[in-house]
XYZ file of C-alpha atoms in Angstrom:
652
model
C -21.697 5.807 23.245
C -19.128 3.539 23.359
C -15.303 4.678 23.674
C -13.325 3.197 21.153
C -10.194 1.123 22.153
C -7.136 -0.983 20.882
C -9.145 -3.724 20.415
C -12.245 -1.773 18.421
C -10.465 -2.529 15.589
C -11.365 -6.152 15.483
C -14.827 -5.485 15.992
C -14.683 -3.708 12.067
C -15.180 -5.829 8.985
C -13.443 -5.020 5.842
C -14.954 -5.265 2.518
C -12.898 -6.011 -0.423
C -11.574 -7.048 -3.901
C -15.351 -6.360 -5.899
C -15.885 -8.026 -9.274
C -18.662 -8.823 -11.674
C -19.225 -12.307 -13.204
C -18.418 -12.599 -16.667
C -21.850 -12.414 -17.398
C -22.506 -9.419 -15.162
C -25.623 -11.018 -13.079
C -23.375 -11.619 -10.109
C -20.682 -10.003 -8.305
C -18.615 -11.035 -5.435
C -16.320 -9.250 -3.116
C -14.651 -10.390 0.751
C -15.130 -9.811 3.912
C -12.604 -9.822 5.894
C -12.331 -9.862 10.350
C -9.371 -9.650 12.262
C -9.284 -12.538 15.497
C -6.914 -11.234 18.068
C -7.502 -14.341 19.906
C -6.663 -17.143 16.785
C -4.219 -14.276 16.039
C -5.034 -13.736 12.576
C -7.858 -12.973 10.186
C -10.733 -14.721 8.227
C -11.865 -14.075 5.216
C -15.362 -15.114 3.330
C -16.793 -15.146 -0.171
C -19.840 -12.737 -0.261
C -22.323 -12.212 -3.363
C -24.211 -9.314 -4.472
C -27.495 -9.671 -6.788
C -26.816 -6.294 -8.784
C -30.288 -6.008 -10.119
C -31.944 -6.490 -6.452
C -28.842 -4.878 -4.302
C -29.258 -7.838 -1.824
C -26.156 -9.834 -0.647
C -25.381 -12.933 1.371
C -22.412 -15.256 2.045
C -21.288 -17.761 0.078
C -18.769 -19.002 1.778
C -18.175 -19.891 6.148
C -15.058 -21.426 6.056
C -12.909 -18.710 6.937
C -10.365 -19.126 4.231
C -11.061 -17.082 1.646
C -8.635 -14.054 1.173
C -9.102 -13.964 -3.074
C -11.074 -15.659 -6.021
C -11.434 -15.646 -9.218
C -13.956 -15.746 -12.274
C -14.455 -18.920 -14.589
C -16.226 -18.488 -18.091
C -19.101 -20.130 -16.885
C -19.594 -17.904 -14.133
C -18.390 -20.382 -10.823
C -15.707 -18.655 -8.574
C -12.141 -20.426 -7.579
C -10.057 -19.532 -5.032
C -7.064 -20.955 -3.387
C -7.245 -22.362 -0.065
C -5.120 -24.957 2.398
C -7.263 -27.424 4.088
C -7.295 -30.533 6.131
C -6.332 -33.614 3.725
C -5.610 -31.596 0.559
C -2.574 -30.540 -0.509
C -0.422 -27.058 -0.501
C -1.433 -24.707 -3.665
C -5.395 -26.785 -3.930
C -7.543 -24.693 -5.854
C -11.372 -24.948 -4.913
C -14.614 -24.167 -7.099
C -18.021 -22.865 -6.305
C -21.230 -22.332 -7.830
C -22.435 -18.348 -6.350
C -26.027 -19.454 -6.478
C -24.678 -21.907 -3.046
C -23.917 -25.107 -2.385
C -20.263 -26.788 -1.059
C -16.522 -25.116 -2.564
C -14.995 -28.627 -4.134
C -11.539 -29.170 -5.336
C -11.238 -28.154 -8.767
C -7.056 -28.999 -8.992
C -3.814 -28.692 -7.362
C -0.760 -26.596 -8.880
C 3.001 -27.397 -8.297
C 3.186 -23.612 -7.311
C 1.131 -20.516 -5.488
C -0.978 -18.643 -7.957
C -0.908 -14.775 -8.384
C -3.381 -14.628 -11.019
C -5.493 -17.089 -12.794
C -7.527 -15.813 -16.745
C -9.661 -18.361 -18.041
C -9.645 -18.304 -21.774
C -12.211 -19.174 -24.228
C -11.127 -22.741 -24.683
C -11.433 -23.774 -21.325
C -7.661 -23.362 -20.261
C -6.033 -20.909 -18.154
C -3.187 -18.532 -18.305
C -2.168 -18.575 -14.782
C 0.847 -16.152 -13.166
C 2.504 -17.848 -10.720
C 5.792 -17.841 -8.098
C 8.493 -19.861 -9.643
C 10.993 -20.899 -7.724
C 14.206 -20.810 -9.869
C 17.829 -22.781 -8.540
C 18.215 -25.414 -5.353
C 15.827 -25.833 -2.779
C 15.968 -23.374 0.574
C 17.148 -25.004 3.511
C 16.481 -24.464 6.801
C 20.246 -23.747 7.989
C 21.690 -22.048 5.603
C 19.736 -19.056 3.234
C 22.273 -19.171 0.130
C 22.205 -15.494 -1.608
C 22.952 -14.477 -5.534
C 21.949 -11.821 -6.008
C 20.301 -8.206 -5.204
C 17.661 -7.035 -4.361
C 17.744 -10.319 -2.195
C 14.843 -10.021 -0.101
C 11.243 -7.954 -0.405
C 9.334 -7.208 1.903
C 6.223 -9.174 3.030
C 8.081 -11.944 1.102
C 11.706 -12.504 2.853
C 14.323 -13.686 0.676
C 13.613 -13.865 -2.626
C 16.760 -15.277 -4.170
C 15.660 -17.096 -7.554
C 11.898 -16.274 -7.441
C 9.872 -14.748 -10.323
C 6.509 -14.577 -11.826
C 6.069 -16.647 -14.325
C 3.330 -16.952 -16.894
C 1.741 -20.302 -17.823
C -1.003 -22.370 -19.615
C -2.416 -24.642 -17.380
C -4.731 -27.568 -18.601
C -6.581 -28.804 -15.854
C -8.479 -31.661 -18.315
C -4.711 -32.932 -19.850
C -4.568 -36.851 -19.313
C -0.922 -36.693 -18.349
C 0.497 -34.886 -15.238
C 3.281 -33.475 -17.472
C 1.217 -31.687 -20.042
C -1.063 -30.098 -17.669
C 1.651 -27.112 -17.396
C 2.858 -25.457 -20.531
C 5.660 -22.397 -19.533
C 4.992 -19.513 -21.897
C 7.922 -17.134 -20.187
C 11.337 -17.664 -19.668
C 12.418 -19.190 -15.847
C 14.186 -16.058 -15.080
C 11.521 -13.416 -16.580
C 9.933 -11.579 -13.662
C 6.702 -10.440 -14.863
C 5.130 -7.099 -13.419
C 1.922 -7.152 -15.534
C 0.595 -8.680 -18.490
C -2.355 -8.443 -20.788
C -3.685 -10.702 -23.043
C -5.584 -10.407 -27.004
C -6.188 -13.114 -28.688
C -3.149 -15.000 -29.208
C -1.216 -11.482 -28.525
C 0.741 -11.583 -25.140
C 1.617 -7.886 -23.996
C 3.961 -8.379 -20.822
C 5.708 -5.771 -18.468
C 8.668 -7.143 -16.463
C 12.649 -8.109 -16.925
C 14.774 -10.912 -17.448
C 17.220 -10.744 -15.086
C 20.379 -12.710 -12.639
C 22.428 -11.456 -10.088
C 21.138 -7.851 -10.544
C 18.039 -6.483 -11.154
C 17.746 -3.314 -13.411
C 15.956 -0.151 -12.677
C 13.267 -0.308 -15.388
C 11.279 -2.798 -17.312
C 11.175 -3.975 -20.538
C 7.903 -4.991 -22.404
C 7.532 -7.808 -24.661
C 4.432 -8.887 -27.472
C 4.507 -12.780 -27.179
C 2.358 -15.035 -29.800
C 1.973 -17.511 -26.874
C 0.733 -20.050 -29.216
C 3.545 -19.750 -31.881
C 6.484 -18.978 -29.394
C 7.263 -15.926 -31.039
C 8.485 -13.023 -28.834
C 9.479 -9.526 -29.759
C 11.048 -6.407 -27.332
C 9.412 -3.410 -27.581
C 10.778 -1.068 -25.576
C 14.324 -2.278 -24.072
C 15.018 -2.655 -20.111
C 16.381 0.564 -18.146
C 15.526 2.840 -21.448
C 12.356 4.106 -20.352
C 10.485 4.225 -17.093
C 7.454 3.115 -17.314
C 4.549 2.920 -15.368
C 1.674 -0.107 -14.357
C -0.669 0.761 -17.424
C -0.262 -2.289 -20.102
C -3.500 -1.771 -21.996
C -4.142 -3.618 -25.736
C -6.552 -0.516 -27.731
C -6.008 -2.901 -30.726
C -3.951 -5.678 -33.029
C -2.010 -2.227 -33.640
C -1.563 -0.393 -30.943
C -1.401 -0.553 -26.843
C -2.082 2.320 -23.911
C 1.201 2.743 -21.505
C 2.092 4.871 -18.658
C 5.361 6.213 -19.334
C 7.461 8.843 -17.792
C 10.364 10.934 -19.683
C 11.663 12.251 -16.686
C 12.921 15.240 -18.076
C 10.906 17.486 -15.740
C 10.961 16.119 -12.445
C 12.973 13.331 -12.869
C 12.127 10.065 -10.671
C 9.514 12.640 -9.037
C 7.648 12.912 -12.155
C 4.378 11.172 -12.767
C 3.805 8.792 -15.838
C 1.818 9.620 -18.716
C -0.379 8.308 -21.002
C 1.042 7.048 -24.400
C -0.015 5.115 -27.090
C 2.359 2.337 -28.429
C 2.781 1.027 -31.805
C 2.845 -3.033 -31.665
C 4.976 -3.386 -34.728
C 7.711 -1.309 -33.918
C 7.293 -0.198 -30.021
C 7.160 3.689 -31.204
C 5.684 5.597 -28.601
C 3.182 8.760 -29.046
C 1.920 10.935 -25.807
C -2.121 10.391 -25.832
C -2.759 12.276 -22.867
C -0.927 14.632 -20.451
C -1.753 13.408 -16.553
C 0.137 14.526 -13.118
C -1.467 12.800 -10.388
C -0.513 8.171 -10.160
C -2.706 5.989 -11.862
C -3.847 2.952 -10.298
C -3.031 3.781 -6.878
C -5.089 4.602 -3.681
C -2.661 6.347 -1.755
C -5.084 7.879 1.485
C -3.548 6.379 4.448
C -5.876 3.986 6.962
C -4.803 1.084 9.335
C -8.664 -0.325 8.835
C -8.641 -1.930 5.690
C -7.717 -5.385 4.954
C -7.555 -6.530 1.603
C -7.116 -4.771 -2.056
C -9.226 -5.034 -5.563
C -8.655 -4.009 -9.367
C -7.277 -0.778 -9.444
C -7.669 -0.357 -13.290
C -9.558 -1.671 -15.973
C -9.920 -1.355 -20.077
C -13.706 -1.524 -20.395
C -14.577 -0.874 -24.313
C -12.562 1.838 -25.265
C -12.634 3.503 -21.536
C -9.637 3.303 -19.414
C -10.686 3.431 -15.767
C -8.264 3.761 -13.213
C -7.904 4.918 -9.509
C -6.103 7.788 -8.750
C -5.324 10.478 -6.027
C -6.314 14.266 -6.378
C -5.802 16.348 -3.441
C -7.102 14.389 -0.281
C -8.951 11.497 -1.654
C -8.948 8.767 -4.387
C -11.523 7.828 -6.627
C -12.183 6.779 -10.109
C -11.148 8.376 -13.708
C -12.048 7.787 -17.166
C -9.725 8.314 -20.067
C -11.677 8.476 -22.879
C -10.713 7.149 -26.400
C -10.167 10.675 -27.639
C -7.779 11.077 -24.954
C -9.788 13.601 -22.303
C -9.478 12.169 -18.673
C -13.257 12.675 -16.464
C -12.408 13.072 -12.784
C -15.021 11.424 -10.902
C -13.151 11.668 -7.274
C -15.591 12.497 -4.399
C -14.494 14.315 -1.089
C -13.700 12.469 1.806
C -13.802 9.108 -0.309
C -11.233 6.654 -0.707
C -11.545 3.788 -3.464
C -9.806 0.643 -2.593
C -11.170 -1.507 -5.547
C -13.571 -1.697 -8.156
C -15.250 -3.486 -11.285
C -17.301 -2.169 -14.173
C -19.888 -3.924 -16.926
C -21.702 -2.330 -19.365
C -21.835 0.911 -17.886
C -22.578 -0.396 -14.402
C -19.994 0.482 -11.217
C -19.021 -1.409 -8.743
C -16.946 0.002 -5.719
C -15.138 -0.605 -2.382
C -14.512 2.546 -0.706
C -14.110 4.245 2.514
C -16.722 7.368 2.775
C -16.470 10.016 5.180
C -15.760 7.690 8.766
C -17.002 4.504 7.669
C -14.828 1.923 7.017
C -14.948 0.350 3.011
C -18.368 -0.538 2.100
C -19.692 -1.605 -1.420
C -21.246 0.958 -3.887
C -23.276 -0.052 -7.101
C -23.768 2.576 -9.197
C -22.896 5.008 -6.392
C -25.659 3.706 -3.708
C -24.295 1.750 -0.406
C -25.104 -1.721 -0.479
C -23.387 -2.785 2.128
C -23.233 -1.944 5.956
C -21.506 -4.178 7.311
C -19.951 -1.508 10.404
C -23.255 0.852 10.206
C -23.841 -0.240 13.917
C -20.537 -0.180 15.337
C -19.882 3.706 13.765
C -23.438 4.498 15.601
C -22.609 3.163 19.096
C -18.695 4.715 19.180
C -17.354 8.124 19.835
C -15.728 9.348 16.900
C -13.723 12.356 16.380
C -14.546 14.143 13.077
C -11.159 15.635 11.332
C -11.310 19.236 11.342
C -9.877 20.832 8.223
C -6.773 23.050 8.423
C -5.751 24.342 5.192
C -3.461 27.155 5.225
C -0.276 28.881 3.062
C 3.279 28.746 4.305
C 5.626 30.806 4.139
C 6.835 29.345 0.893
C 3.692 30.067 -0.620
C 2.475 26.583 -0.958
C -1.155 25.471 0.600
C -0.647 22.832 2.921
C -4.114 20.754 3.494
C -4.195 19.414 7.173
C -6.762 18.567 9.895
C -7.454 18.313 13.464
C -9.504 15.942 15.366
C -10.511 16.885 18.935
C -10.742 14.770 21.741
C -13.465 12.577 21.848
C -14.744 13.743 25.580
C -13.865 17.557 25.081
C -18.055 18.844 25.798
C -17.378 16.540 29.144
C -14.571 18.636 30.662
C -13.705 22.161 31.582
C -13.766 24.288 28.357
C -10.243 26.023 30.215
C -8.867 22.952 30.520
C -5.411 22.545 28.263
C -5.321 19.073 26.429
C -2.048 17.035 24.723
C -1.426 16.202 21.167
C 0.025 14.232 18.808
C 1.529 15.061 15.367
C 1.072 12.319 13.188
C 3.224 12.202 9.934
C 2.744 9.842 6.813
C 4.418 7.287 4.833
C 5.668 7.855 1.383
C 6.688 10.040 1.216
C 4.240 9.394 -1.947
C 1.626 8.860 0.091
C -1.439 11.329 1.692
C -3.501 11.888 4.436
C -7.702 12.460 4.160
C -10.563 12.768 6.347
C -11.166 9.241 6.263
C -11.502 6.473 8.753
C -8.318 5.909 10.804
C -8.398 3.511 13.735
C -5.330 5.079 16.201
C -5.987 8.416 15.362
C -9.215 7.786 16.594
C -8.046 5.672 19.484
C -6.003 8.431 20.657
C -8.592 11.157 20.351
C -10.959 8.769 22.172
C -8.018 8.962 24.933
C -8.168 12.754 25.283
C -5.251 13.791 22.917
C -5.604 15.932 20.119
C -4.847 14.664 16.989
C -3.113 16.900 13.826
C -1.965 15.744 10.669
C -0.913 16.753 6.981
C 0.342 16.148 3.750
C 3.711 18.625 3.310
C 5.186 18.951 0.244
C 6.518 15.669 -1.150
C 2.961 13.968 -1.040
C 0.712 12.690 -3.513
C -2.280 14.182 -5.041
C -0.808 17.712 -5.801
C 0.802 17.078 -8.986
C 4.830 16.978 -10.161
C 6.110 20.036 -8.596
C 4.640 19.911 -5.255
C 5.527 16.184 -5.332
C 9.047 16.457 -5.948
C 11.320 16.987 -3.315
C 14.195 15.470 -4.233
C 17.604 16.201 -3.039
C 15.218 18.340 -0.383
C 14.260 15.362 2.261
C 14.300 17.465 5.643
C 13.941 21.143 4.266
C 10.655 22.186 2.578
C 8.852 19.133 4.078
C 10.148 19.345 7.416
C 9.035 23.766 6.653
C 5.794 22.594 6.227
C 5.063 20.296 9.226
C 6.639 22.751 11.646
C 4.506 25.461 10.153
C 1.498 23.375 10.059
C 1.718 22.529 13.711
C 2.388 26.494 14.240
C -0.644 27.142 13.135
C -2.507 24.278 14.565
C -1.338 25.723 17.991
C -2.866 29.154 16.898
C -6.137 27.819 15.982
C -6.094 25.981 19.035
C -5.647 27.722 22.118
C -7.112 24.627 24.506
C -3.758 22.654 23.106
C -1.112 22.132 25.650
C 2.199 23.756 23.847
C 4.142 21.462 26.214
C 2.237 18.717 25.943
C 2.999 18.012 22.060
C 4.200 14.680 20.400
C 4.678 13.447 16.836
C 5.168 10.633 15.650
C 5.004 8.524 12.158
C 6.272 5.608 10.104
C 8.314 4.899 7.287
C 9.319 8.278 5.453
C 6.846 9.453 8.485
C 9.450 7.940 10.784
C 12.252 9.208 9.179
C 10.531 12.501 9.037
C 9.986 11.855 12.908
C 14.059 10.817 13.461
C 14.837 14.320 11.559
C 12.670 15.933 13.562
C 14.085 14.879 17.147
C 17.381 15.728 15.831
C 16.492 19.903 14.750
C 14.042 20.750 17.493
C 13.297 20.406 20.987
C 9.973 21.588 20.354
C 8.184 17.720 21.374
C 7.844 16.295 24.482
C 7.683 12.570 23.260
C 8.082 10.905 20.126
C 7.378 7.338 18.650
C 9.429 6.508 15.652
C 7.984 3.544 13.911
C 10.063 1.621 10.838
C 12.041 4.300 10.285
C 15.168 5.699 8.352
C 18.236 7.162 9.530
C 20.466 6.587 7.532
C 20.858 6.834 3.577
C 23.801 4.595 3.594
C 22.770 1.862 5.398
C 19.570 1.959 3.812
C 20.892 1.905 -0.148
C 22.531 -1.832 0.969
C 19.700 -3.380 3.461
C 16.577 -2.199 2.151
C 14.442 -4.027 -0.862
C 14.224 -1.086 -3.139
C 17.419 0.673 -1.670
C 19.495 -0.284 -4.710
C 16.909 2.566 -6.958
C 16.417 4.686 -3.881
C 19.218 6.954 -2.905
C 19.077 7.745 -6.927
C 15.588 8.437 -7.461
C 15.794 10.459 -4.877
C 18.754 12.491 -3.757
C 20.204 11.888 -7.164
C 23.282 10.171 -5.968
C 25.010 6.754 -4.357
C 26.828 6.378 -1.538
C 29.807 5.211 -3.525
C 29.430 8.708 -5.075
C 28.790 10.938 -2.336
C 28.332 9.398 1.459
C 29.023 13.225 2.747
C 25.456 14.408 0.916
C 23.709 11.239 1.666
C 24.999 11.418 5.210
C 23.995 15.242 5.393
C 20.141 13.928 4.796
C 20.604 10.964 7.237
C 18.729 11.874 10.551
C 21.763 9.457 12.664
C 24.141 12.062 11.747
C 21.969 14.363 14.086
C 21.451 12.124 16.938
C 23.373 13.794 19.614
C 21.489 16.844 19.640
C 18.024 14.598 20.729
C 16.786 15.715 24.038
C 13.201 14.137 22.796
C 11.946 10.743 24.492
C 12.065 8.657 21.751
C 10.049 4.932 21.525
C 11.046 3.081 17.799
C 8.981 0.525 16.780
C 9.984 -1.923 14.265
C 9.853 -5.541 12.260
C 12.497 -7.754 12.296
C 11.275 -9.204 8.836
C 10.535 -5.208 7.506
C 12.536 -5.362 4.140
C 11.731 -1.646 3.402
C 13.418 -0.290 6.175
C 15.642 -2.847 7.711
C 15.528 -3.141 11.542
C 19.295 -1.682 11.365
C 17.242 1.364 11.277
C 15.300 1.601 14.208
C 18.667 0.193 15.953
C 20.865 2.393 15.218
C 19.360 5.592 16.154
C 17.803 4.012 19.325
C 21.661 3.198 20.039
C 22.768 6.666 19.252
C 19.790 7.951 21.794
C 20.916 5.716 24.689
C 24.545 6.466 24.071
C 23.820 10.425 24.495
C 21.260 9.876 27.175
C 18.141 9.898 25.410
C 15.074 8.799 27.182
C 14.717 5.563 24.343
C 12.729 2.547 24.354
C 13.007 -0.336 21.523
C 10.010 -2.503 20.417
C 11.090 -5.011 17.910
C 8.373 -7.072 16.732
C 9.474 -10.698 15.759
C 7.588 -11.945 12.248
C 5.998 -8.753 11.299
C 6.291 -6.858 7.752
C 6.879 -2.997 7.078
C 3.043 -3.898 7.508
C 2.623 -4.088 10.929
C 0.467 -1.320 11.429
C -2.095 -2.259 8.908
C -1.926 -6.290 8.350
C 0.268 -7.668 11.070
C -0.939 -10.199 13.510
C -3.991 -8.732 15.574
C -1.901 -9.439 18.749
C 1.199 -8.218 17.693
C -0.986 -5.077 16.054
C -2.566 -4.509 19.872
C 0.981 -4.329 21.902
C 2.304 -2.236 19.310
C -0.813 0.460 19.947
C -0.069 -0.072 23.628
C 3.627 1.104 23.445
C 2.656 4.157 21.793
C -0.488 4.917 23.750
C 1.742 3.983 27.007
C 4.712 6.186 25.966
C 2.247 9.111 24.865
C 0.544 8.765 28.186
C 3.975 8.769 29.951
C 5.399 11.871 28.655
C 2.539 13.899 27.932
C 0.101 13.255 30.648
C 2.640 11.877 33.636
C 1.031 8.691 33.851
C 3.149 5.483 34.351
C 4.297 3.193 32.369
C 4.800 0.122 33.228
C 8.333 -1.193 31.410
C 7.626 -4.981 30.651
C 4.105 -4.907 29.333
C 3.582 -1.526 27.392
C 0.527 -1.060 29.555
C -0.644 2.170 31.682
């Protein structure tokens, strides 16, 4: 058996974004390889024959990270290649042959719907106000930047009708929302436009608005008004009359609380609850760095909502019926990424037990793309650890034990790491997750949970606002309490945590209340509130939603939750890792408290990672992915096994 290593990771293949032809005798989905050294991934069209289960490539060119389905049952998907231009959209037939240039758009395409007469309605990135120039980034407005996408000053999504048989270049392109609408979502009937989004300049608002749009009449009417309602990613036409929504009163949990289901008159935008829910919808929240790629999360089949969702530890499908009962069809240790149906047929991408995303049809693998690679590596299978605090709650966790544990002395102690997620709306599951098991393969012991504040558990054991650093912070230190119980062979002294995002502000917090760690890596964290509210792309909503306050209102409580404000008491060796282009936690972050550290005498190391997302860990550049798992393998090895570290290179 192989031992798996930084690099493993671009051995995997990762199956994605499933869909049936319009006709349902075909389906495609991706496939998707990281390259550390081209330093970046390729992606290929793949085709499934549903009625045989066979599959083969379509496509070798390497470019292919999404498509989409004509009427006539040929597949387009944008692509940049040698003597075409920027935004060329290519077509091919899925029974084989050569992709050809269909057409070129001004713009890049989010989402392209072919409609019956041969046109398409096509969602794209407008570009609003004077042209960006290299020198000088000229700002408007705020949010002004998001991340994955830098500055976003005067860009929205835009719907239009796009000819691609007009004569003229001019008529080719017909706008059918305003320049400064950004659309969210959008569902078309007929002539009926339902769309989910705001108009907005200079500020955007908190909530959205939605609008019914006769897109071939012009006529436009607002149903429910911006910042009067939250509501959720569920835009659904049931008929000419009426629409399914997610909405969310807040009255309960406020921000914290979930949205429901309602049904909403298209006359006059009154709203009526259809179905009580308390878990997301449309979301696959299970945390894995070994994906790459996404799918349909929800779909109106019939009258059948399906959607995604989160219960407990793992995601999988649910069905709300048209009499309003919801069928739970989530499996253990499975996590859907994306999926299709057609006339009672399923098609999935999800992660089962270990395995990296493979393609279901009708619940039977039909893919195994990494069946060889799981069979020659060591893997560590997570160990459940479920167990009731103090408060009363049950906390679900796990353990995975080192890889090479039947190889050594049984008296021997071992290290471990405490890993904390992201969120904090966010879990943790049994399922495949590459550094874990790099670092189990390295002898460590690996722990990890979802505390209170993560999803799958409903409202009240999701909500911890104005509570960041109390219950949460109860839980993990309890949870790794009785990890060291159940686990004797665990080195007390030889414990580390780390995490990212809330994980790494949870990891800031904790190196500022307890000694208890010998090492800790905080990765694009928080630690401050105040700073945050002003740098970060959704920091303008944050600090309300959750800790119910600004910091024009009250800096002393938003300060009191800040982990910076705790700095001097760190005695922990502390490595940060962040992004310089991470718009979700701005890299005055990770600076500041490594400054704080260094000032106080903190063992601290910085590793800031030029061109890389609050995505690093899962998408970023395969090279940039590898020295980041270096640092904190070399910096766990360091301080919990005495190795050395070598300064310059992040290597042992």
């Amino acid at each position: 058996m192989e031992k798996i290593t930084i690099k493993s990771l671009f051995d995997l293949r990762f199956v994605s974004s499933p869909g049936f032809s319009p006709d349902g005798s075909k389906a495609a989905f991706i496939v998707q390889q990281g390259n550390y050294k081209a330093n970046g991934y390729t992606g290929d069209l793949w085709i499934l024959e549903p009625d045989s289960g066979q599959t083969r490539r379509l496509t070798r060119s390497g470019d292919v990270k999404n498509y989409f389905w004509t009427n006539h049952n040929t597949l387009l998907f944008p692509a940049k290649r040698e003597g075409e231009k920027e935004h060329t959209i290519y077509e091919i037939d899925p029974s084989g042959g050569e992709a050809m240039a269909a057409f070129t758009l001004p713009f890049p395409a989010v989402k392209f719907e072919q409609m019956e007469d041969g046109r398409y309605l096509v969602l794209a990135r407008w570009q609003n106000g004077e042209p960006k120039s290299e020198n000088c980034e000229v700002i408007e407005e705020a949010p002004f930047w998001s991340n994955g996408q830098r500055f976003t000053y005067g860009i929205r999504n835009r719907l239009f009708l796009f000819d691609p048989e007009a004569d003229e270049e001019g008529k080719r392109l017909t706008p059918l929302t305003g320049e400064w609408f950004d659309i969210t979502a959008y569902r078309r009937r007929g002539d009926m436009l339902l769309v989910s989004g705001m108009e907005w300049r200079g500020r955007r608002y908190n909530w959205n608005e939605v609008r019914l749009y006769n897109w071939k009449t012009g006529d436009m009417r607002v149903l429910i008004e911006k910042d009067s309602v939250r509501t959720g990613d569920t835009l659904e036409f049931l008929s000419d009359e009426e629409a399914l929504i997610t909405v969310s009163d807040n009255k309960r949990y406020g921000w914290s609380q979930y949205p429901e289901f309602y049904k909403m008159a298209l006359k006059t935008g009154e709203l009526t609850l259809f179905s009580s829910w308390e878990y997301a919808v449309g979301i696959n929240s299970v945390n894995s760095d070994a994906k790459i790629g996404s799918g349909r999360l929800d779909k109106m089949a019939g009258d059948t909502y399906w959607f995604v969702s989160t219960i407990n530890d793992e995601s999988g499908l649910c069905r709300l019926e048209a009499d309003g009962t919801i069928k739970q069809m989530v499996e253990p240790g499975c996590a859907v990424d994306g999926f299709d149906v057609y006339k009672g047929h399923v098609l999935e991408c999800k992660m089962r037990g270990l395995a990296p995303a493979e393609l279901f049809f009708d619940g039977k693998q039909v893919t195994d793309f990494n069946g060889e690679w799981l069979k020659n590596h060591r893997l560590s299978v997570p160990e459940p650890v479920f167990y009731t605090g103090t408060d009363g709650v049950e906390i679900h966790g796990w353990v995975m034990p080192p890889t090479d544990m039947s190889e050594r002395d049984p008296l021997r102690r071992y290290p471990a790491i405490l890993h904390i997620h992201g969120g904090p709306r966010t879990a943790f599951g049994p399922v495949y997750h590459h550094e874990m098991q790099l670092w189990a393969n390295a002898g460590y012991f690996v722990f990890f949970c979802n505390p209170r504040g993560s999803d799958g558990r409903g409202n009240a054991f999701g909500d911890i606002r104005e509570k960041y650093g109390t219950v949460e912070y109860q839980n993990l230190m309890e949870f790794t309490d009785e990890v060291l119980r159940r686990y004797p062979m665990i080195d007390r002294a030889r414990v580390g945590v780390t995490g990212g995002s809330y994980g790494g502000f949870m990891t800031n917090w904790i190196i500022g209340h307890t000694d208890r760690f010998a090492a800790a890596v905080s990765q694009r964290s928080i630690s401050s509130w105040l700073t945050m509210e002003y740098t970060s792309d959704i920091g303008y909503i944050f600090n309300k939603r959750h800790h119910n306050t600004y910091t024009r209102e009250n800096p002393e409580k938003l300060w009191g939750f800040s982990p910076l404000k705790y700095a001097d008491r760190c005695v922990t060796p502390t490595l940060f890792i962040h992004s310089d282009e991470d718009m979700r936690c701005w890299m005055v972050e990770g600076l500041s408290m490594f400054s704080a550290l260094k000032l106080h005498g903190c063992p601290a190391r910085m590793c800031l990672f030029h061109g890389e997302s609050h995505e690093l860990s899962r998408s970023g550049k395969p090279q940039n992915r590898c020295r980041r798992m270096k640092e904190i393998l070399g910096w766990m090895n360091h301080y919990l096994k005495g190795e050395t570290f070598d300064e310059t290179t992040g290597k042992d």
